[in-house]
């Protein structure tokens, strides 16, 4: 019953008036911004990050987490009503949008809200029971283990986010290099600053993510022809009993798949949605209807989405290694607010950790209360024409960048990465691994240097330590399997049908 | 003329690797046991160079897609951002904001001057509210 007492301790922190307000504010603003076309969770978090600077630490973390799952949920809503995901709710576009076409938007949104709640609740329990023991294990990790974990993370992210592993790895490495720009902490040498004083402290995180995920995304949308939403404004929200009964089993399956996949390196909401969808297609009683607007097609993926969004906090908070781009951004946000996520976070700041866990469940409740009855008002966001919307988003990107350091020069950096992100998009390179590399680059360098210092320059140290050796073994296995798979597909160039999910991810990343 | 996208991708990655690698090489490298500031970036650039070369080699085996590039919209957006910074710095942010909205709105297919001006007026009010209400230090006027 240790967990229960810890959770009640957490609730006592999360239920103070201030923290409740921060949680509610985070969820509301996150949902609102997440609804806007062209802004996914990454852009939303970086846009709203400056808002948390002046808050107390626990409030700031609670609000950031609220922004994250609010944005995730808002993204789901825009996928269902507009078929406009931002690489985070691709699966919701399939059945959710079909339901909208059939005039069942309200039912789809209720299903998504309800399943998210179920998924979030289960994942919060998983988070509370798994993170503390895992952090005990992580206390044994030294620099070699951290290096190996980072490499494994790079490889897994490359596997899931882009069509080709090589593209993903390349983006991770570019990210690492960008993360090294600025003053070297060990020697004080200025690296890659190309003579610009504004780069002495490194590339601003907000500039990079708003450029790559905000500005590039807006321009991407501008290039497409826009279509009006088939959503007709009137929605019937509450399901009848037979419909309601169909939500539950699928949501439970989705929660299990999401909780598990949220834990793995490279995992997270996107891959969890695909897994849940595949599971439903195989095991659901109504599997024949999936793909044509079935409730299960929405429920499973929404639960998995929300569950994975929460369990992906586990590697971040117990080991200190983010497993995907959004968590990397979260880690940077934690550090900006004065908390270093890692094995010592739970013991050093139990009030923060348990308060955050408890607030995640409260935020979940907020999302349901806020969204299920009020969702029709949220949808008025879609009435704003894109012509009015995108210059406003540009302006908020500018203000967001500016307010970090009150410096106009930082906006040049944002514009630069906007153009770069657009070029990457045209070259079909996904910027999400770049973000992960950017955050993990300095960590990798520090641990690499330390490991080499301890081993007097011998690479054998990475294999001699059992944990890092095992992780590197997994890395080598994945690599060998990829090369082998590459040979197989070249022999059979026509056999592409079995690769559906990854092809879809690639299509959405484009 | 069609340009192979994967070839451009590989070559761009090689260029990035060279850009960082050559600079890293000019910093003190140190030894592996006591790495200098140049060592780690050099290793990473070398890896990136390898990956880039592999992508270039792959284009000889697998047929790549055609590169499509629309310069107009990104150029308008970038020009809007640049004029925002310059005008905010030399005049004030309200002028910068208006000019940015005008330039970037032009990227939309249904550009209307009246609508763009109305939008900048709305955004100016929002900015004013952020300055007075949230206490952001915006150089508005």
XYZ file of C-alpha atoms in Angstrom:
651
model
C 0.000 0.000 0.000
C 3.040 2.155 -0.361
C 1.751 3.457 -3.650
C -1.574 4.529 -2.172
C 0.051 6.585 0.557
C 2.381 8.120 -2.013
C -0.533 8.921 -4.268
C -2.532 10.508 -1.468
C 0.588 12.518 -0.635
C 0.660 13.577 -4.268
C -3.005 14.501 -4.282
C -2.500 16.651 -1.221
C -0.023 18.644 -3.310
C -1.957 18.656 -6.539
C -5.233 19.641 -4.926
C -4.102 23.019 -3.626
C -6.010 25.844 -5.233
C -2.997 27.193 -7.115
C -1.980 23.864 -8.560
C -5.540 23.075 -9.570
C -5.658 26.376 -11.391
C -2.340 25.736 -13.162
C -3.520 22.287 -14.181
C -6.823 23.633 -15.507
C -5.088 26.502 -17.302
C -2.551 24.142 -18.879
C -5.251 21.759 -20.114
C -7.421 24.548 -21.494
C -4.701 26.489 -23.282
C -3.064 23.286 -24.481
C -6.308 22.015 -25.989
C -7.035 25.350 -27.593
C -3.622 25.706 -29.213
C -3.511 22.017 -30.075
C -6.752 22.445 -31.995
C -5.221 25.032 -34.294
C -4.180 23.552 -37.591
C -0.439 23.547 -38.007
C 0.432 23.315 -34.329
C 1.115 19.891 -32.859
C 2.219 19.142 -29.295
C 5.854 20.092 -29.961
C 5.021 23.550 -31.277
C 2.337 24.048 -28.630
C 4.681 23.257 -25.749
C 7.453 25.470 -27.049
C 5.022 28.304 -27.766
C 3.617 28.176 -24.257
C 6.888 27.409 -22.448
C 7.631 31.083 -21.709
C 4.308 31.303 -19.846
C 5.650 28.982 -17.162
C 8.846 30.904 -16.410
C 7.345 33.086 -13.746
C 5.458 30.276 -11.973
C 6.629 28.305 -8.929
C 8.371 25.064 -9.927
C 5.598 22.606 -9.068
C 2.964 24.786 -10.733
C 5.127 25.150 -13.837
C 5.627 21.392 -14.222
C 1.943 20.680 -13.625
C 0.976 23.289 -16.190
C 3.472 21.970 -18.757
C 2.155 18.439 -18.397
C -1.368 19.814 -18.752
C -0.365 21.662 -21.903
C 1.112 18.469 -23.301
C -1.870 16.177 -22.871
C -4.267 19.016 -23.635
C -2.457 19.518 -26.938
C -2.512 15.804 -27.588
C -6.248 15.732 -27.007
C -6.888 18.848 -29.072
C -4.948 17.268 -31.888
C -7.239 14.279 -31.711
C -10.281 16.528 -31.998
C -8.911 18.309 -35.054
C -8.070 14.949 -36.605
C -11.633 13.706 -36.100
C -13.363 16.810 -37.384
C -10.934 18.085 -39.985
C -8.641 15.150 -40.805
C -5.781 17.424 -39.922
C -3.295 15.693 -37.632
C 0.147 17.012 -36.843
C 1.903 13.680 -36.864
C 0.467 12.924 -33.452
C -3.076 11.737 -34.165
C -2.807 10.107 -37.530
C -4.950 7.119 -36.648
C -7.834 9.273 -35.438
C -8.116 10.470 -39.033
C -9.165 7.077 -40.282
C -12.276 6.103 -38.349
C -12.812 9.414 -36.614
C -13.062 11.300 -39.865
C -15.270 8.592 -41.365
C -17.616 9.088 -38.430
C -17.656 12.824 -39.097
C -18.543 12.139 -42.715
C -21.460 10.056 -41.462
C -22.598 12.944 -39.255
C -21.504 11.240 -36.042
C -18.923 13.817 -34.966
C -20.413 14.091 -31.506
C -20.277 10.382 -30.885
C -16.678 10.224 -32.119
C -15.658 13.075 -29.836
C -17.421 11.532 -26.852
C -15.730 8.213 -27.571
C -12.342 9.889 -27.820
C -12.896 11.792 -24.564
C -14.154 8.773 -22.666
C -11.408 6.455 -23.932
C -8.734 9.041 -23.217
C -9.967 9.142 -19.657
C -9.789 5.369 -19.309
C -6.361 5.230 -20.934
C -5.050 8.075 -18.819
C -6.301 6.551 -15.574
C -4.689 3.188 -16.244
C -1.442 4.789 -17.365
C -1.309 6.988 -14.273
C -1.423 3.851 -12.126
C 1.320 2.272 -14.257
C 3.383 5.423 -13.903
C 2.972 5.525 -10.131
C 3.917 1.881 -9.685
C 6.757 1.591 -12.210
C 8.703 4.848 -12.002
C 10.063 4.491 -8.429
C 11.509 0.953 -8.841
C 12.931 1.855 -12.241
C 14.679 4.861 -10.767
C 16.327 2.515 -8.239
C 17.738 0.521 -11.149
C 18.795 3.697 -12.921
C 20.848 4.758 -9.912
C 23.332 2.054 -10.911
C 23.809 3.555 -14.356
C 27.146 5.161 -15.102
C 28.336 7.173 -18.098
C 28.731 4.109 -20.331
C 25.133 3.033 -19.673
C 23.861 6.514 -20.446
C 25.774 6.587 -23.734
C 24.362 3.210 -24.699
C 20.822 4.260 -23.750
C 21.053 7.427 -25.815
C 22.259 5.447 -28.822
C 19.418 2.958 -28.380
C 16.982 5.875 -28.184
C 18.352 7.366 -31.417
C 18.049 4.069 -33.239
C 14.525 3.336 -31.996
C 13.296 6.833 -32.831
C 14.779 6.482 -36.301
C 13.007 3.162 -36.689
C 9.557 4.473 -35.883
C 9.420 8.047 -37.110
C 10.690 7.882 -40.654
C 10.506 5.463 -43.495
C 14.216 4.909 -43.666
C 16.402 4.316 -40.628
C 19.238 6.154 -42.323
C 17.155 9.344 -42.630
C 16.218 9.195 -38.953
C 19.788 8.556 -37.841
C 21.024 11.410 -39.992
C 18.516 13.762 -38.367
C 19.543 12.599 -34.876
C 23.187 13.303 -35.705
C 22.391 16.729 -37.165
C 20.474 17.400 -33.958
C 23.444 16.358 -31.830
C 25.704 18.699 -33.784
C 23.233 21.578 -33.405
C 23.065 20.829 -29.691
C 26.845 21.325 -29.430
C 26.756 24.879 -30.793
C 27.883 27.385 -28.192
C 30.407 27.422 -25.372
C 31.948 24.061 -24.466
C 31.272 23.573 -20.736
C 34.553 21.749 -20.037
C 37.019 24.067 -21.719
C 35.139 27.271 -22.496
C 35.953 26.988 -26.194
C 33.381 28.585 -28.490
C 32.158 26.001 -30.967
C 30.318 26.535 -34.271
C 29.133 30.010 -33.325
C 30.094 31.392 -36.777
C 30.947 34.676 -35.075
C 27.416 35.387 -33.817
C 27.358 36.478 -30.152
C 23.740 35.365 -29.835
C 24.905 31.772 -30.326
C 27.468 31.837 -27.470
C 24.897 30.283 -25.132
C 23.882 27.741 -27.735
C 20.922 27.625 -30.066
C 17.763 28.587 -28.257
C 15.527 25.576 -27.791
C 12.387 27.613 -28.370
C 13.793 29.013 -31.624
C 14.657 25.568 -32.904
C 11.325 23.964 -32.116
C 9.149 26.909 -33.157
C 11.128 27.126 -36.396
C 11.017 23.445 -37.263
C 7.562 22.625 -35.928
C 5.739 25.966 -36.028
C 6.889 27.973 -39.003
C 7.814 25.064 -41.259
C 4.480 23.422 -40.455
C 2.508 26.569 -41.288
C 4.245 26.900 -44.634
C 3.623 23.236 -45.321
C -0.087 23.814 -44.774
C 0.003 26.894 -46.990
C 1.402 24.819 -49.828
C -1.560 22.465 -49.691
C -4.940 23.320 -51.075
C -7.288 23.863 -48.229
C -10.596 22.141 -47.913
C -13.566 23.019 -45.757
C -14.493 20.714 -42.910
C -17.502 18.494 -43.582
C -18.442 19.113 -39.964
C -21.904 20.721 -39.882
C -21.982 22.371 -36.483
C -24.721 20.336 -34.852
C -23.605 17.446 -32.724
C -25.350 14.827 -30.655
C -22.911 14.000 -27.942
C -24.249 11.273 -25.682
C -24.117 7.704 -26.962
C -26.884 5.218 -26.315
C -26.186 2.164 -24.185
C -25.229 -0.189 -27.032
C -22.770 2.356 -28.354
C -21.389 2.968 -24.896
C -20.829 -0.728 -24.338
C -18.699 -0.874 -27.457
C -16.306 1.772 -26.169
C -15.122 -0.023 -23.045
C -13.355 -3.219 -24.268
C -11.612 -1.405 -27.037
C -10.511 1.385 -24.707
C -9.092 -1.180 -22.273
C -7.147 -2.911 -25.043
C -5.882 0.459 -26.188
C -4.817 1.390 -22.662
C -2.766 -1.776 -22.321
C -1.072 -1.327 -25.685
C -0.482 2.357 -25.011
C 0.933 1.871 -21.512
C 3.386 -0.709 -22.787
C 4.503 1.128 -25.921
C 4.792 4.397 -24.082
C 7.526 2.817 -21.984
C 9.819 1.650 -24.760
C 12.572 3.795 -26.244
C 11.338 5.429 -29.418
C 7.797 4.691 -28.345
C 5.123 7.176 -27.521
C 1.645 8.150 -28.629
C 2.032 7.746 -32.385
C 3.297 4.206 -32.426
C 0.894 3.269 -29.623
C -2.085 4.417 -31.693
C -1.068 2.237 -34.586
C -0.557 -0.730 -32.288
C -3.959 -0.256 -30.627
C -5.625 0.087 -33.998
C -3.968 -3.099 -35.202
C -4.979 -4.944 -32.020
C -8.590 -3.845 -32.459
C -8.584 -4.884 -36.066
C -7.539 -8.340 -34.989
C -9.498 -8.937 -31.789
C -12.520 -6.659 -31.770
C -15.991 -8.133 -32.128
C -16.701 -5.461 -34.724
C -13.407 -5.771 -36.588
C -15.099 -5.813 -39.977
C -16.443 -2.305 -39.454
C -13.097 -0.804 -38.515
C -11.926 1.568 -41.188
C -15.445 2.671 -42.059
C -16.175 4.773 -39.003
C -16.399 2.219 -36.204
C -16.468 3.309 -32.572
C -13.655 0.857 -31.821
C -11.405 2.536 -34.360
C -11.633 5.752 -32.349
C -11.780 4.352 -28.823
C -8.711 2.126 -28.989
C -6.395 4.680 -30.480
C -7.566 7.514 -28.202
C -6.967 5.391 -25.117
C -3.555 4.308 -26.391
C -2.674 7.889 -27.262
C -3.445 9.185 -23.805
C -1.902 6.180 -22.033
C 1.346 6.391 -23.977
C 1.516 10.151 -23.463
C 1.637 9.466 -19.724
C 3.802 6.366 -19.515
C 6.401 8.021 -21.727
C 7.116 10.194 -18.692
C 8.496 7.083 -16.948
C 11.871 6.855 -18.736
C 12.233 10.620 -18.483
C 11.557 10.906 -14.769
C 13.163 7.684 -13.563
C 16.209 7.371 -15.842
C 16.587 10.899 -17.134
C 16.630 9.897 -20.796
C 13.683 11.124 -22.872
C 12.471 8.531 -25.336
C 10.974 10.746 -28.027
C 11.027 14.316 -29.254
C 8.166 15.579 -27.103
C 9.735 14.136 -23.962
C 13.045 15.693 -24.965
C 11.309 19.052 -25.066
C 9.684 18.280 -21.708
C 13.096 17.491 -20.260
C 14.441 20.829 -21.425
C 11.382 22.512 -19.946
C 11.969 20.746 -16.621
C 15.597 21.890 -16.600
C 14.619 25.472 -17.420
C 12.305 25.354 -14.425
C 15.160 24.156 -12.213
C 14.477 20.405 -11.993
C 16.815 17.825 -13.464
C 14.807 14.733 -14.352
C 16.594 11.513 -13.480
C 16.941 8.779 -10.875
C 17.260 11.237 -8.024
C 14.194 13.269 -8.929
C 11.748 11.054 -7.034
C 13.777 10.930 -3.815
C 14.943 14.549 -3.924
C 11.616 16.093 -4.849
C 8.911 13.609 -3.816
C 6.364 16.412 -3.574
C 7.044 17.417 -7.184
C 6.996 13.906 -8.549
C 3.892 12.646 -6.751
C 2.158 15.978 -7.191
C 2.784 15.725 -10.921
C 1.504 12.157 -11.091
C -1.635 13.079 -9.170
C -2.168 16.172 -11.284
C -2.015 14.033 -14.402
C -5.087 12.173 -13.266
C -6.791 15.414 -12.233
C -5.908 16.852 -15.626
C -7.484 13.826 -17.194
C -10.686 14.529 -15.346
C -10.502 18.172 -16.375
C -10.176 17.201 -20.005
C -13.308 15.090 -19.860
C -15.339 17.644 -17.933
C -14.024 20.474 -20.040
C -14.303 18.844 -23.388
C -17.163 16.446 -23.474
C -19.928 18.945 -22.621
C -18.140 21.952 -24.058
C -16.612 20.501 -27.187
C -19.071 22.258 -29.479
C -17.690 25.610 -28.360
C -14.124 24.504 -29.006
C -15.047 23.676 -32.541
C -15.764 27.320 -33.341
C -11.969 27.555 -33.649
C -12.361 25.890 -37.027
C -14.583 28.695 -38.280
C -11.584 31.036 -38.288
C -10.303 31.098 -41.869
C -6.723 29.962 -42.305
C -5.907 33.298 -43.947
C -6.475 34.945 -40.591
C -5.033 32.128 -38.554
C -1.579 31.635 -39.980
C -0.306 35.234 -39.690
C -1.524 35.145 -36.090
C 0.405 31.922 -35.437
C 3.472 33.549 -36.997
C 3.067 36.504 -34.678
C 2.759 34.246 -31.636
C 5.862 32.363 -32.732
C 7.676 35.716 -32.811
C 6.403 36.765 -29.386
C 7.180 33.312 -27.967
C 10.758 33.496 -29.216
C 11.208 37.093 -28.154
C 9.929 36.678 -24.618
C 12.501 34.004 -23.708
C 15.382 36.497 -23.572
C 13.615 39.717 -24.589
C 15.828 39.659 -27.642
C 14.719 40.377 -31.188
C 17.826 38.652 -32.611
C 16.487 35.285 -31.464
C 13.729 35.647 -34.060
C 16.395 35.462 -36.784
C 17.302 32.044 -35.406
C 13.632 31.030 -35.446
C 13.286 32.208 -39.052
C 16.474 30.344 -40.006
C 15.175 27.097 -38.537
C 11.795 27.720 -40.133
C 13.457 27.766 -43.549
C 15.693 24.832 -42.643
C 12.737 22.842 -41.331
C 10.865 23.524 -44.560
C 13.829 22.336 -46.620
C 14.031 19.199 -44.467
C 10.338 18.622 -45.099
C 10.841 18.916 -48.845
C 13.732 16.462 -48.586
C 11.375 14.127 -46.662
C 13.471 14.355 -43.501
C 11.443 14.290 -40.284
C 12.541 16.951 -37.774
C 11.364 14.978 -34.699
C 14.597 12.930 -34.366
C 16.501 16.187 -34.784
C 14.793 17.548 -31.692
C 15.734 14.450 -29.691
C 19.332 14.684 -30.884
C 19.451 18.361 -30.026
C 18.447 17.771 -26.394
C 20.461 14.572 -25.939
C 23.580 15.810 -27.758
C 25.155 17.594 -24.780
C 24.216 14.690 -22.459
C 25.802 12.217 -24.856
C 28.970 14.261 -25.130
C 29.324 14.694 -21.387
C 28.860 10.986 -20.692
C 31.063 9.976 -23.615
C 33.889 12.169 -22.360
C 33.461 10.910 -18.814
C 33.387 7.273 -19.893
C 36.524 7.708 -21.972
C 38.243 9.547 -19.140
C 37.490 6.719 -16.718
C 38.648 4.059 -19.152
C 41.770 5.984 -20.214
C 40.621 6.169 -23.803
C 39.583 2.584 -24.345
C 36.356 1.869 -26.202
C 36.199 -1.563 -24.578
C 34.620 0.024 -21.505
C 31.265 0.182 -23.301
C 31.201 -3.597 -23.728
C 32.816 -4.507 -20.407
C 30.024 -2.970 -18.357
C 27.275 -5.601 -18.498
C 24.269 -3.262 -18.755
C 25.735 -1.039 -21.445
C 27.108 -4.099 -23.223
C 23.636 -5.635 -23.295
C 22.046 -2.406 -24.554
C 24.680 -2.067 -27.264
C 24.025 -5.695 -28.186
C 20.371 -4.813 -28.745
C 21.467 -1.835 -30.848
C 23.677 -4.101 -32.972
C 20.846 -6.631 -33.373
C 18.387 -3.977 -34.546
C 20.983 -2.666 -36.937
C 21.723 -6.092 -38.389
C 17.997 -6.790 -38.722
C 17.508 -3.519 -40.587
C 20.310 -4.242 -43.037
C 18.939 -7.753 -43.557
C 15.425 -6.375 -44.085
C 16.842 -3.853 -46.538
C 18.354 -6.665 -48.588
C 15.085 -8.601 -48.539
C 12.970 -5.679 -49.738
C 15.357 -4.978 -52.558
C 15.019 -8.528 -53.776
C 11.235 -8.223 -53.686
C 10.530 -4.632 -54.673
C 6.790 -5.203 -55.158
C 6.063 -6.525 -51.686
C 5.147 -3.352 -49.867
C 1.625 -4.057 -48.687
C 2.642 -5.623 -45.367
C 4.320 -2.437 -44.271
C 1.167 -0.403 -43.837
C 1.655 1.417 -40.519
C 5.122 2.590 -41.224
C 4.123 3.742 -44.671
C 1.304 5.702 -43.103
C 3.645 7.319 -40.611
C 5.913 8.265 -43.414
C 2.996 9.722 -45.313
C 1.940 11.789 -42.339
C 5.416 12.995 -41.581
C 5.615 14.348 -45.051
C 14.137 18.605 -65.387
C 13.635 16.211 -62.506
C 15.932 16.249 -59.538
C 16.352 13.132 -57.443
C 15.231 14.040 -53.921
C 17.321 11.386 -52.209
C 20.438 12.536 -53.981
C 19.868 16.124 -52.823
C 19.154 14.806 -49.338
C 22.389 12.821 -49.194
C 24.463 15.668 -50.580
C 22.938 18.167 -48.124
C 23.780 15.844 -45.239
C 27.345 15.504 -46.531
C 27.582 19.303 -46.680
C 26.353 19.624 -43.074
C 28.845 16.947 -41.971
C 31.692 18.780 -43.700
C 30.604 22.148 -42.272
C 30.727 20.853 -38.709
C 33.575 18.379 -39.197
C 36.036 20.856 -40.693
C 35.365 23.354 -37.907
C 35.627 20.663 -35.232
C 38.976 19.654 -36.653
C 40.278 23.174 -36.029
C 39.484 22.973 -32.302
C 41.884 21.219 -29.896
C 41.187 17.504 -30.280
C 42.956 16.135 -27.228
C 43.248 12.383 -26.832
C 40.431 9.875 -26.456
C 41.181 9.550 -22.750
C 41.164 13.307 -22.287
C 38.985 14.612 -25.075
C 39.261 18.233 -26.177
C 36.352 20.320 -27.433
C 36.855 19.122 -31.005
C 36.886 15.374 -30.433
C 33.208 14.582 -29.936
C 31.876 16.838 -32.733
C 34.480 15.354 -35.070
C 33.300 11.817 -34.263
C 29.649 12.795 -34.754
C 30.402 14.599 -38.038
C 32.276 11.540 -39.263
C 29.258 9.367 -38.448
C 26.950 11.820 -40.220
C 29.289 11.748 -43.209
C 29.017 7.953 -43.270
C 25.210 8.058 -43.102
C 25.103 10.740 -45.815
C 27.361 8.668 -48.053
C 25.142 5.642 -47.509
C 22.123 7.679 -48.601
C 23.993 8.859 -51.716
C 25.044 5.289 -52.501
C 21.457 4.130 -52.036
C 20.295 6.455 -54.813
C 22.442 4.404 -57.212
C 20.474 1.282 -56.245
C 16.940 2.422 -55.395
C 15.119 4.861 -57.632
C 14.332 7.999 -55.620
C 11.400 10.381 -55.724
C 11.380 13.677 -57.540
C 12.253 16.760 -55.539
C 9.388 19.230 -55.335
C 10.036 22.658 -54.002
C 7.729 25.654 -53.732
C 9.852 28.653 -52.905
C 7.071 31.258 -52.893
C 5.328 30.619 -49.574
C 8.412 29.977 -47.474
C 10.060 33.054 -48.986
C 7.042 35.210 -48.092
C 6.903 33.819 -44.557
C 10.643 34.340 -44.050
C 10.445 37.851 -45.490
C 7.583 38.610 -43.106
C 9.629 37.420 -40.126
C 12.706 39.375 -41.163
C 10.757 42.591 -41.656
C 9.159 42.030 -38.258
C 12.572 41.902 -36.567
C 14.035 44.820 -38.512
C 11.024 47.121 -38.130
C 10.501 46.197 -34.477
C 14.119 47.043 -33.815
C 14.332 50.309 -35.742
C 10.761 51.657 -35.511
C 8.454 49.728 -33.189
C 6.670 46.432 -32.929
C 3.267 47.697 -34.064
C 4.716 48.692 -37.445
C 6.662 45.412 -37.599
C 3.550 43.445 -36.816
C 1.453 45.147 -39.476
C 4.090 44.709 -42.174
C 4.610 41.045 -41.240
C 0.888 40.336 -41.461
C 0.673 42.110 -44.834
C 3.643 40.272 -46.338
C 2.811 36.822 -45.019
C -0.924 37.092 -45.781
C 0.085 37.482 -49.381
C 1.042 33.801 -49.309
C -2.616 32.815 -48.974
C -4.450 32.319 -52.229
C -7.352 34.584 -51.204
C -5.428 37.680 -50.120
C -7.543 40.728 -49.215
C -5.922 43.954 -48.064
C -8.843 44.933 -45.858
C -8.810 41.607 -44.062
C -5.053 41.715 -43.521
C -5.331 45.228 -42.041
C -8.194 44.162 -39.786
C -6.155 41.171 -38.625
C -3.159 43.343 -37.759
C -5.454 45.617 -35.758
C -6.730 42.611 -33.795
C -3.215 41.297 -33.219
C -2.096 44.752 -32.105
C -4.816 44.682 -29.436
C -3.711 41.187 -28.381
C -0.107 42.379 -28.146
C -1.193 45.376 -26.088
C -3.116 43.099 -23.765
C -0.051 40.862 -23.368
C 2.137 43.854 -22.567
C -0.222 45.425 -20.059
C -1.929 42.307 -18.744
C 0.808 39.665 -18.662
C 3.693 42.109 -18.264
C 5.649 40.983 -21.345
C 8.341 43.473 -22.307
C 7.223 44.096 -25.876
C 8.642 47.229 -27.556
C 5.240 48.069 -29.023
C 5.538 51.810 -29.381
